Coordinates of N, CA and C in Angstrom, one line a residue:
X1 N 276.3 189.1 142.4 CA 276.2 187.6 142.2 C 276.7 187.0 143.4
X2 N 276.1 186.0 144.1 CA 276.0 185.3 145.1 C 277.1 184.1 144.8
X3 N 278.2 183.2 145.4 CA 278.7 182.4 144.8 C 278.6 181.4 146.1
X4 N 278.4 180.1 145.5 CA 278.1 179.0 146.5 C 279.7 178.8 146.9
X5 N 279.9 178.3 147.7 CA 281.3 177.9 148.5 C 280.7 176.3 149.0
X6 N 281.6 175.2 149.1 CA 281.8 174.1 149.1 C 282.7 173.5 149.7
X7 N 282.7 172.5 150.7 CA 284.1 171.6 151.1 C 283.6 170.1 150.3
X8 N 285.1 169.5 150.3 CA 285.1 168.6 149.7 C 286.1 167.7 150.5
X9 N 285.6 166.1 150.7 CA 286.7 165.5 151.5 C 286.3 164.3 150.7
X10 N 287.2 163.4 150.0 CA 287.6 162.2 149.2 C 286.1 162.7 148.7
X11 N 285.5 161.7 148.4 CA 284.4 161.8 147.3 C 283.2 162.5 147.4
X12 N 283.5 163.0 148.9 CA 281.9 164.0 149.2 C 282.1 165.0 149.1
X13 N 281.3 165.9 148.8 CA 281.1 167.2 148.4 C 279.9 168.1 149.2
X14 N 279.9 169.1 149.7 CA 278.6 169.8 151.1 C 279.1 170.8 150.5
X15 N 277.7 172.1 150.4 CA 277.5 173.3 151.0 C 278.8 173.8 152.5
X16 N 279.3 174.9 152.0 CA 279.9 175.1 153.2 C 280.1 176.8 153.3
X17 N 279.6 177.5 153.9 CA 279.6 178.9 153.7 C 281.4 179.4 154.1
X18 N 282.6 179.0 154.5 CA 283.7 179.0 154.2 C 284.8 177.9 153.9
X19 N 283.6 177.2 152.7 CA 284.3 175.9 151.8 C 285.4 176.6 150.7
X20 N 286.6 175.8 150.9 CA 287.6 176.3 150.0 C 287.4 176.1 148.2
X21 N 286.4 175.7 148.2 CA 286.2 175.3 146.5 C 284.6 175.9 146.0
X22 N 284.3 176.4 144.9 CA 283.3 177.2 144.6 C 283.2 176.1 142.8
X23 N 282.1 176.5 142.1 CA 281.6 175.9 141.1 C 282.7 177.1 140.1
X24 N 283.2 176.2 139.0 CA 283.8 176.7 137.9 C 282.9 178.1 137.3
X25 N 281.9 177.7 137.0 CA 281.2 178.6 135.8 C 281.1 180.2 136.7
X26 N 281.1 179.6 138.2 CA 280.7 181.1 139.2 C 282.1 181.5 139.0
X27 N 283.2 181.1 139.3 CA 284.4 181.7 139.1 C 285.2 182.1 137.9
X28 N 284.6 181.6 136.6 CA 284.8 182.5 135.5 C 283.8 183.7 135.2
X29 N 282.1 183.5 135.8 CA 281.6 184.6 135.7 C 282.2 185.5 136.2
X30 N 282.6 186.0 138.0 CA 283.4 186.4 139.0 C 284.4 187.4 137.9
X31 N 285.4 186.6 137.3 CA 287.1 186.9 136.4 C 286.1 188.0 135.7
X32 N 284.9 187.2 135.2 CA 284.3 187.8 133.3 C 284.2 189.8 134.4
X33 N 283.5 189.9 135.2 CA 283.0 191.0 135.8 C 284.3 191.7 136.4
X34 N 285.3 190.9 137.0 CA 286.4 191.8 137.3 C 287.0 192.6 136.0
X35 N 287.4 191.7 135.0 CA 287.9 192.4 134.1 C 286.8 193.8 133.5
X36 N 285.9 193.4 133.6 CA 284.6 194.7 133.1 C 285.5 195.7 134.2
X37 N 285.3 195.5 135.5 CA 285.3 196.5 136.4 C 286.8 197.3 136.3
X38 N 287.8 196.5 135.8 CA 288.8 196.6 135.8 C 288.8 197.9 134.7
X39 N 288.2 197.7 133.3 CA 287.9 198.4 131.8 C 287.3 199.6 132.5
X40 N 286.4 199.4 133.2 CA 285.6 200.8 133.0 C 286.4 201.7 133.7
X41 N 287.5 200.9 135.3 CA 288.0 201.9 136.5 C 289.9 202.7 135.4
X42 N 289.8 201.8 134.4 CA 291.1 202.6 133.4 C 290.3 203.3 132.3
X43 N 289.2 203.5 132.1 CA 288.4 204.3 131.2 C 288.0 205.8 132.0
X44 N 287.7 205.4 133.1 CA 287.2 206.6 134.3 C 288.5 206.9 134.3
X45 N 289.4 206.8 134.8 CA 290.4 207.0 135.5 C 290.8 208.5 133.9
X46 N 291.3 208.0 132.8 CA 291.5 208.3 131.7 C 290.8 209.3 131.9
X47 N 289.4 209.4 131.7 CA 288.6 210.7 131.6 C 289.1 211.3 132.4
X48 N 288.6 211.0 134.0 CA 289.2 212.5 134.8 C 290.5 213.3 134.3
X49 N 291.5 212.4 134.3 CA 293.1 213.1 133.6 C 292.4 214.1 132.7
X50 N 291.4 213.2 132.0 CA 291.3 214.4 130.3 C 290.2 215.7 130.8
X51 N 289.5 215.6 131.4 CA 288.7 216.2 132.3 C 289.7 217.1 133.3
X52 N 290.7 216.8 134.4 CA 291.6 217.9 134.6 C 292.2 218.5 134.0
X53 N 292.8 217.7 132.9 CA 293.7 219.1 131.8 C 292.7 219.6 131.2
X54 N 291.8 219.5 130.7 CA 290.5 220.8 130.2 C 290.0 222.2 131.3
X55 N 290.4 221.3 132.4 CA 289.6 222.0 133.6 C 291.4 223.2 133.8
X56 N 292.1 222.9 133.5 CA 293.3 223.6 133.6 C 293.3 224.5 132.6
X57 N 293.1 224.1 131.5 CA 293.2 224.9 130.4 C 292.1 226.0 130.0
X58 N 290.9 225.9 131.0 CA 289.8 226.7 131.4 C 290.3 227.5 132.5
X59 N 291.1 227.1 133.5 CA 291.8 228.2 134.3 C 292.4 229.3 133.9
X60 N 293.2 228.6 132.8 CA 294.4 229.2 131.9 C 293.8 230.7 131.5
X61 N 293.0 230.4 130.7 CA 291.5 231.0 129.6 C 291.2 232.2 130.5
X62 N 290.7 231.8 132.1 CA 290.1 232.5 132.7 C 291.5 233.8 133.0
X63 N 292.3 232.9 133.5 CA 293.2 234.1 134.4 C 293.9 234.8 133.0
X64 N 294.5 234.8 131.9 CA 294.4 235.2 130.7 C 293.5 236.8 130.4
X65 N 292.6 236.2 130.8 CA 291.1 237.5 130.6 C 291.3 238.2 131.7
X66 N 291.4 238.3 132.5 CA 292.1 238.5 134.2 C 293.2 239.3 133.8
X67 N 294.5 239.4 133.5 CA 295.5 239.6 132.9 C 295.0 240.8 131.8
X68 N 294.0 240.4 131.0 CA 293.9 241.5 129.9 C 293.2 242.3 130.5
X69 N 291.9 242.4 131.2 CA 291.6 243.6 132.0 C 292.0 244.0 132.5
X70 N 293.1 243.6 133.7 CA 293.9 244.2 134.7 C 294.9 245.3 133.9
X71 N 295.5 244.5 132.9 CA 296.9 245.3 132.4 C 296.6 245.7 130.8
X72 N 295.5 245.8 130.4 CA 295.3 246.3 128.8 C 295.0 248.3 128.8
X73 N 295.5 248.6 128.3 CA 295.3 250.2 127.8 C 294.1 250.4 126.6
X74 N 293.4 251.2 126.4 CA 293.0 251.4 125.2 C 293.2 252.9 125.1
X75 N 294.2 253.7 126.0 CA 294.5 254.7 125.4 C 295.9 254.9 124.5
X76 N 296.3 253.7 124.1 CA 297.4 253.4 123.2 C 296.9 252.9 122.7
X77 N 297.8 252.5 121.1 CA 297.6 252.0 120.1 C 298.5 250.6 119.8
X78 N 298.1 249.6 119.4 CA 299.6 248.5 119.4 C 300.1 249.0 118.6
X79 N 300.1 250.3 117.5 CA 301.9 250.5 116.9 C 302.7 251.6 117.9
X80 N 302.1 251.7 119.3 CA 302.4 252.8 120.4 C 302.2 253.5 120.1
X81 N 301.4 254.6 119.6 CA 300.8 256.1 119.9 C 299.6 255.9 120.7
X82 N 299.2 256.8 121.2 CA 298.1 257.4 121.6 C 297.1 257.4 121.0
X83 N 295.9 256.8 121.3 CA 295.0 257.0 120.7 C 294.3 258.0 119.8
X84 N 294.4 259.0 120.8 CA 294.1 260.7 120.7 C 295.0 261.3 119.4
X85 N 296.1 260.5 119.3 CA 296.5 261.4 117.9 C 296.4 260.2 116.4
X86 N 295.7 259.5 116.5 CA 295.2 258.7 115.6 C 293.8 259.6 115.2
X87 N 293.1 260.3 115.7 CA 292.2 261.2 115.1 C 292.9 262.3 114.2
X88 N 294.1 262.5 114.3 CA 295.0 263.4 113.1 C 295.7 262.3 112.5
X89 N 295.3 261.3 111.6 CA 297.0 260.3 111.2 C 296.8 259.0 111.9
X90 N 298.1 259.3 112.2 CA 298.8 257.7 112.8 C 298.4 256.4 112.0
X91 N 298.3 255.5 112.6 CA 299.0 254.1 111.7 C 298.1 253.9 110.7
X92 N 297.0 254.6 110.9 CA 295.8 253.9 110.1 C 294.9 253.1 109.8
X93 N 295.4 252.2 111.0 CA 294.6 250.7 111.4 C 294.6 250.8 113.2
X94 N 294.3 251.5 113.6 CA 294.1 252.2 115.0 C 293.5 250.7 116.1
X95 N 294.0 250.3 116.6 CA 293.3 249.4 117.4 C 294.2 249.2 119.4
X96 N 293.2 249.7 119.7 CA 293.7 249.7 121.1 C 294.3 248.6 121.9
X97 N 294.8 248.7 122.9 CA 295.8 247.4 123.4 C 294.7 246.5 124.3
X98 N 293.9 246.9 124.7 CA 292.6 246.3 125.6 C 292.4 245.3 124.4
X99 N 291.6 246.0 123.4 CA 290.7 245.8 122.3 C 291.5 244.0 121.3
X100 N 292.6 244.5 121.1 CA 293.9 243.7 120.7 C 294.1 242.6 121.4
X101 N 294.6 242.3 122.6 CA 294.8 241.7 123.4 C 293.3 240.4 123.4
X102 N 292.5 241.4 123.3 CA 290.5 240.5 124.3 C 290.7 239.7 122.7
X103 N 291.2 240.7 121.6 CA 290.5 239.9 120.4 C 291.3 238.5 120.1
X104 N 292.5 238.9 120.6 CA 293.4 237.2 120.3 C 292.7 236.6 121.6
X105 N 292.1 236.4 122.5 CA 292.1 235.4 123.8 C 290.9 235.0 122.9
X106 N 289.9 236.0 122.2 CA 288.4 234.8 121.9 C 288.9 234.4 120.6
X107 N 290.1 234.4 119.8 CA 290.6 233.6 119.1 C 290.9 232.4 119.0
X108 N 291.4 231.9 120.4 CA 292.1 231.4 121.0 C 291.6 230.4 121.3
X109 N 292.2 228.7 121.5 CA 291.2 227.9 121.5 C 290.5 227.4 122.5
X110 N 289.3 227.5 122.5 CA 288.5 227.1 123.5 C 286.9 225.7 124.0
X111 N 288.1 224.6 123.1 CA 287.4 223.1 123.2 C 287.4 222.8 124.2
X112 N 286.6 222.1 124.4 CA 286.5 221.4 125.7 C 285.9 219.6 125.3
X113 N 286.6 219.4 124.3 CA 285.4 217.8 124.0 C 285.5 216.5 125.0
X114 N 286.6 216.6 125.9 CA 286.2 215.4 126.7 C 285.1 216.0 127.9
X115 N 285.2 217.1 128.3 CA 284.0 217.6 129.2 C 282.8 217.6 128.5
X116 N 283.1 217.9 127.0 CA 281.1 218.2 126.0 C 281.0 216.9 126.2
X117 N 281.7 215.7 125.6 CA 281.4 214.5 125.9 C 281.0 213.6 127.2
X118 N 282.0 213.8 128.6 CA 281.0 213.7 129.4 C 279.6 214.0 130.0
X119 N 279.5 215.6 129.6 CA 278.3 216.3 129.7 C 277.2 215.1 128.8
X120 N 277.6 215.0 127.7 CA 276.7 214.9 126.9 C 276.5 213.2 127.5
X121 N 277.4 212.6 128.0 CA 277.2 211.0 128.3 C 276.0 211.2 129.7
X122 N 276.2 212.0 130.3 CA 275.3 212.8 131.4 C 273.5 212.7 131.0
X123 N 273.6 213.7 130.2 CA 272.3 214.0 129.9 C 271.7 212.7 129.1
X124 N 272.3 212.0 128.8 CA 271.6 210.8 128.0 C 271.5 209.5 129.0
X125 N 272.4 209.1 129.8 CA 272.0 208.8 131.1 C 270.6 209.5 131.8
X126 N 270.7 210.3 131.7 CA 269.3 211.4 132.7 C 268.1 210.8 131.6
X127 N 268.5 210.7 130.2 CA 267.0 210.8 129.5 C 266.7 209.0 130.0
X128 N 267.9 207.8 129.6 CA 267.5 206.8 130.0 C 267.2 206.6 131.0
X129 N 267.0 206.9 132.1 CA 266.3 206.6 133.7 C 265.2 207.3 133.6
X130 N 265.2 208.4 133.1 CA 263.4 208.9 133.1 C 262.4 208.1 131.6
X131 N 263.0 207.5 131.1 CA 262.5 206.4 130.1 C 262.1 204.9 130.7
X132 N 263.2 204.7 132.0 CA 263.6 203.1 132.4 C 261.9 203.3 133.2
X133 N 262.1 204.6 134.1 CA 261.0 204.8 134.9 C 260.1 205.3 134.7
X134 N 259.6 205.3 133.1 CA 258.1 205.6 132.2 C 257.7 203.9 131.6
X135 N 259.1 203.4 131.4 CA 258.4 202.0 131.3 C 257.9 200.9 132.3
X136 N 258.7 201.6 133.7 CA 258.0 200.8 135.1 C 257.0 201.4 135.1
X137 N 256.2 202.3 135.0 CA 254.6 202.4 135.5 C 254.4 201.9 134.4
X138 N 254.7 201.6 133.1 CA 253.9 200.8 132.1 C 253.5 199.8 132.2
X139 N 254.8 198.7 133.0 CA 254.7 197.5 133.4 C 254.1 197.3 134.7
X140 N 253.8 198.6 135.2 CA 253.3 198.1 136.7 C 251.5 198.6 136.5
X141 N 250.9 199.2 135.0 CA 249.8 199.1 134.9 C 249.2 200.5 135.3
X142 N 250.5 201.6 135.6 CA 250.3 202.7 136.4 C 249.1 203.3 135.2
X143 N 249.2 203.3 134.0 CA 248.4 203.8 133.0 C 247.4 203.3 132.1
X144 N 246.2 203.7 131.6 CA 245.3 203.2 131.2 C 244.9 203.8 129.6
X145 N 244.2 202.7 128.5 CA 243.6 203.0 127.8 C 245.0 204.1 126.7
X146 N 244.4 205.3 126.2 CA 245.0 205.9 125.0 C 246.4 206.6 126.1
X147 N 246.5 206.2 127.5 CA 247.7 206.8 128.1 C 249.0 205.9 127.5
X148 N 248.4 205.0 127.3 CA 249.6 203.7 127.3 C 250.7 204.0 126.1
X149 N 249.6 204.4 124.4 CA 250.6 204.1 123.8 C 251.1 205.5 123.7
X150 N 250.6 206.9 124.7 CA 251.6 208.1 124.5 C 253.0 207.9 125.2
X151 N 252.7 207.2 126.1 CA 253.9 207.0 126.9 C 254.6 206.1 126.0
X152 N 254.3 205.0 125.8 CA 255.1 204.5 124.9 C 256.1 205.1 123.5
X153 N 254.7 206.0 123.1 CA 256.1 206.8 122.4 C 256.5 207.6 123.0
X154 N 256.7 208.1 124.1 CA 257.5 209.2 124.8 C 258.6 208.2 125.2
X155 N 259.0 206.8 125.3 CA 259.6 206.2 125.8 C 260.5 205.7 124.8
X156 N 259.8 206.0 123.4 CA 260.4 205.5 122.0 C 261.2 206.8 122.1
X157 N 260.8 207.9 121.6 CA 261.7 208.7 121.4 C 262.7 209.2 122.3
X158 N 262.6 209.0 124.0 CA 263.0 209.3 124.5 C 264.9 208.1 124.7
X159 N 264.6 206.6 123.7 CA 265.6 206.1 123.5 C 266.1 206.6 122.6
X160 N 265.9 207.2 121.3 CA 266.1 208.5 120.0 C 267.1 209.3 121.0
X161 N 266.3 209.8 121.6 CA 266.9 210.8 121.9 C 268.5 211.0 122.7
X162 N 268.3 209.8 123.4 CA 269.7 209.5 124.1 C 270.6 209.0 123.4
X163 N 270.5 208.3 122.4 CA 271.6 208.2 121.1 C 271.5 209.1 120.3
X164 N 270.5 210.5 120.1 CA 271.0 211.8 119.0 C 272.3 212.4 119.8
X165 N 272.3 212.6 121.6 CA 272.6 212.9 122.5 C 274.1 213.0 122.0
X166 N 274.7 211.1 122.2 CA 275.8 210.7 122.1 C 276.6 210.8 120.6
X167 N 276.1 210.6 120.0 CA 275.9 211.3 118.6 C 276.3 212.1 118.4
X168 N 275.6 213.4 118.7 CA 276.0 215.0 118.7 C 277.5 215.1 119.3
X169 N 277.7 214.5 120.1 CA 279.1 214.8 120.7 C 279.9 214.2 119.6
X170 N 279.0 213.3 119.3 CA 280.9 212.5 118.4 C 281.9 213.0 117.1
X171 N 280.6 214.1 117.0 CA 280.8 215.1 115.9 C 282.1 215.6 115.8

């Protein structure tokens, strides 16, 4: 938005490209768009935090799995014997310390919804610009005859599709 700037001396009023006075309505629109910019840069802001602690908690996950390969046995048993003499006996419920270990980590929880939710804010962004840019050659005549109204519905559904999109995440 372009804002006119103005001087003013007793009753005259001029154009002035570093006039200290501007039209009311341009300087509430101005406020209306800071406060927008202001909303979205503490909404972004918010994500990334929620988006680093995911991204942490995916490290966690990883070096965890790291940790069980490096240091898991499966020639013991978690009640401590030996595997080998669980073929005569032993506890009965034979389960190795590798085996034990891997089975609580894929237990273990592994959401990620502010990342599926950006992802998914992602892809529905990508379907609206390849929609914005099926309805510019529409409007620019790029297409003819029975092309028109396939595009058109590829353009319908492809607005469908970017709210199934956001949707799906909110689940």
């Amino acid at each position: 938005m372009t804002v006119k700037r103005y001087e003013a001396m007793h009753r005259d009023v001029w154009d002035d490209e570093s006039g200290k006075f501007v039209r009311y309505e341009d300087y509430a629109e101005l406020q209306r768009q800071l406060t927008a910019y202001e909303a979205t840069v503490t909404n972004l802001k918010a994500q990334a935090q929620g988006l680093a602690a995911e991204n942490e908690l995916v490290k966690q996950r990883m070096n965890q799995l790291i940790q069980i390969i490096s240091n898991a046995d499966n020639n013991y048993c978690m009640c401590g014997d030996e595997m080998k003499s669980h073929a005569h006996g032993g506890c009965g419920h034979p389960t190795g310390m590798f085996d034990y270990h891997y089975n609580q980590w894929l237990e273990s929880s592994k959401e990620t919804p502010i990342t599926d939710a950006a992802l998914a804010e992602m892809r529905a962004q990508g379907v609206e610009m390849f929609v914005a840019a099926l309805q510019k050659h529409i409007d620019e005549g790029d297409f003819v005859g029975d092309e028109i109204a396939v595009i058109a519905g590829a353009i319908d559904a492809g607005g469908d599709f970017s709210e199934q999109l956001r949707k799906e995440q909110g689940k």
